[in-house]
CSV table of C-alpha atoms in Angstrom, one decimal:
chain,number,residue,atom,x,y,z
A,1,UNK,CA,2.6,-11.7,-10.9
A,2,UNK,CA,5.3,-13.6,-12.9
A,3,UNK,CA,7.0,-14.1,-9.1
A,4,UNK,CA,3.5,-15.5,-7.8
A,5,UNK,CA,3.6,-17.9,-10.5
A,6,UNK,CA,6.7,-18.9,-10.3
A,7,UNK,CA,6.8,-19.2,-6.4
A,8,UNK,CA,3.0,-21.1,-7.0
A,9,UNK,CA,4.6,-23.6,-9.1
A,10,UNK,CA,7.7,-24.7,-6.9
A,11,UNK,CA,6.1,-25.0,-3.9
A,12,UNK,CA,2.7,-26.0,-3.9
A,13,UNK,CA,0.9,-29.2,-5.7
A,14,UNK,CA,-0.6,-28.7,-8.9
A,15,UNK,CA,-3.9,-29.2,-7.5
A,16,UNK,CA,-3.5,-26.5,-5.0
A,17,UNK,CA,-2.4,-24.3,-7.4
A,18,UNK,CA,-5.2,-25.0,-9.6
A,19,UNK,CA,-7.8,-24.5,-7.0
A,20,UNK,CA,-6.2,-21.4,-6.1
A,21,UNK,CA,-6.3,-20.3,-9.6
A,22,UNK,CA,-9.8,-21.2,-9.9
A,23,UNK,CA,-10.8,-19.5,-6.8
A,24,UNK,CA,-8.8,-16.2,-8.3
A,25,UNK,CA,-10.7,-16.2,-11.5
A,26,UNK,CA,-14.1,-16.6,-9.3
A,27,UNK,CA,-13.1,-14.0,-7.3
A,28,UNK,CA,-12.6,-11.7,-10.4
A,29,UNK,CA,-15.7,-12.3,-11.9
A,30,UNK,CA,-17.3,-11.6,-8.5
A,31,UNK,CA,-15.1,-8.1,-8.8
A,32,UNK,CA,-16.7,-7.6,-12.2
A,33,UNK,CA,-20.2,-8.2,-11.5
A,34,UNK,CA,-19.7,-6.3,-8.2
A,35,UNK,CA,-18.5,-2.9,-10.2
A,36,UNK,CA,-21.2,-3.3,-12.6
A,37,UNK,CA,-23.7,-2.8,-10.2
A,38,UNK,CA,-22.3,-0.6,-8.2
A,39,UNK,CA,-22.0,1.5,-11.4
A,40,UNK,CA,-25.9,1.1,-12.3
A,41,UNK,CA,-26.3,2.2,-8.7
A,42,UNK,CA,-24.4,5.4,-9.0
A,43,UNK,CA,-26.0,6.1,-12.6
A,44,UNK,CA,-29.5,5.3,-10.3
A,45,UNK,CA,-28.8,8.1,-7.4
A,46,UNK,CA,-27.5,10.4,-10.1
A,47,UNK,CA,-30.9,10.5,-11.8
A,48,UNK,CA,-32.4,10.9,-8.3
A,49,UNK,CA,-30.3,14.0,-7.4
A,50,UNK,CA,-31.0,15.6,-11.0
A,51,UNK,CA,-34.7,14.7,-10.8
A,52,UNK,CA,-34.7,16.3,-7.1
A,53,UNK,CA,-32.9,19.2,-8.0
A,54,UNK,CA,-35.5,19.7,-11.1
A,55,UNK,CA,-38.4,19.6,-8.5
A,56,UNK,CA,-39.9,22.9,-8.0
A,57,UNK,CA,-38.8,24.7,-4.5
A,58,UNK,CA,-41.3,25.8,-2.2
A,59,UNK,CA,-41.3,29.0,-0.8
A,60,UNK,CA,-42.9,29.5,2.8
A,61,UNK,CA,-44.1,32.7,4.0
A,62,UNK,CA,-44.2,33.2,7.5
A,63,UNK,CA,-46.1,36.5,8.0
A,64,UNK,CA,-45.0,39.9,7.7
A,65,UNK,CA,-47.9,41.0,5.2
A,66,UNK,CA,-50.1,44.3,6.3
A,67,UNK,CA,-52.9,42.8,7.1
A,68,UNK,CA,-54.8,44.5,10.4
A,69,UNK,CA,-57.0,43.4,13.0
Protein backbone atom coordinates (compact mmCIF):
# COMPACT_ATOMS: atom_id res chain seq x y z
CA UNK A 1 0.00 0.00 0.00
CA UNK A 2 2.90 2.24 1.06
CA UNK A 3 3.98 1.82 -2.96
CA UNK A 4 0.36 3.00 -4.05
CA UNK A 5 0.78 5.88 -2.01
CA UNK A 6 3.81 6.76 -2.92
CA UNK A 7 3.34 6.12 -6.78
CA UNK A 8 -0.38 8.19 -6.01
CA UNK A 9 1.54 11.08 -4.86
CA UNK A 10 4.26 11.52 -7.73
CA UNK A 11 2.21 11.17 -10.40
CA UNK A 12 -1.24 12.27 -10.10
CA UNK A 13 -2.74 15.86 -8.88
CA UNK A 14 -3.74 16.16 -5.46
CA UNK A 15 -7.20 16.42 -6.43
CA UNK A 16 -7.13 13.21 -8.25
CA UNK A 17 -5.71 11.54 -5.53
CA UNK A 18 -8.13 12.85 -3.14
CA UNK A 19 -11.11 11.79 -5.12
CA UNK A 20 -9.64 8.55 -5.50
CA UNK A 21 -9.13 8.34 -1.91
CA UNK A 22 -12.56 9.35 -1.27
CA UNK A 23 -13.98 7.02 -3.71
CA UNK A 24 -11.75 4.13 -1.72
CA UNK A 25 -13.13 4.86 1.58
CA UNK A 26 -16.82 4.83 -0.06
CA UNK A 27 -16.16 1.88 -1.50
CA UNK A 28 -15.16 0.29 1.91
CA UNK A 29 -17.95 1.32 3.69
CA UNK A 30 -20.03 -0.10 0.90
CA UNK A 31 -17.82 -3.48 1.68
CA UNK A 32 -18.81 -3.14 5.31
CA UNK A 33 -22.42 -2.57 5.03
CA UNK A 34 -22.42 -5.27 2.27
CA UNK A 35 -20.93 -8.11 4.74
CA UNK A 36 -23.18 -7.10 7.39
CA UNK A 37 -25.99 -8.09 5.55
CA UNK A 38 -24.96 -10.74 4.01
CA UNK A 39 -24.14 -12.04 7.50
CA UNK A 40 -27.78 -11.25 8.88
CA UNK A 41 -28.74 -13.15 5.75
CA UNK A 42 -26.78 -16.27 6.54
CA UNK A 43 -27.86 -16.07 10.36
CA UNK A 44 -31.68 -15.78 8.53
CA UNK A 45 -31.41 -19.12 6.30
CA UNK A 46 -29.69 -20.76 9.26
CA UNK A 47 -32.77 -20.39 11.39
CA UNK A 48 -34.73 -21.61 8.35
CA UNK A 49 -32.77 -24.86 8.00
CA UNK A 50 -32.85 -25.54 11.90
CA UNK A 51 -36.56 -24.64 12.10
CA UNK A 52 -37.17 -27.09 8.86
CA UNK A 53 -35.18 -29.73 10.18
CA UNK A 54 -37.31 -29.38 13.70
CA UNK A 55 -40.58 -29.85 11.65
CA UNK A 56 -42.09 -33.14 12.14
CA UNK A 57 -41.53 -35.73 9.04
CA UNK A 58 -44.32 -37.22 7.51
CA UNK A 59 -44.50 -40.72 6.96
CA UNK A 60 -46.63 -41.99 3.80
CA UNK A 61 -48.02 -45.32 3.64
CA UNK A 62 -48.64 -46.69 0.45
CA UNK A 63 -50.59 -49.93 1.00
CA UNK A 64 -49.43 -53.17 2.00
CA UNK A 65 -51.82 -53.64 5.04
CA UNK A 66 -54.13 -57.01 5.16
CA UNK A 67 -57.12 -55.66 4.47
CA UNK A 68 -59.46 -58.03 1.99
CA UNK A 69 -62.09 -57.51 -0.42
Amino acid sequence: MNRLNKWLSRWLPDWAAEQLEAENRRLEARVKELKAENARLNAYLDGLEVGLRAQRRVIVQTGGGSESV
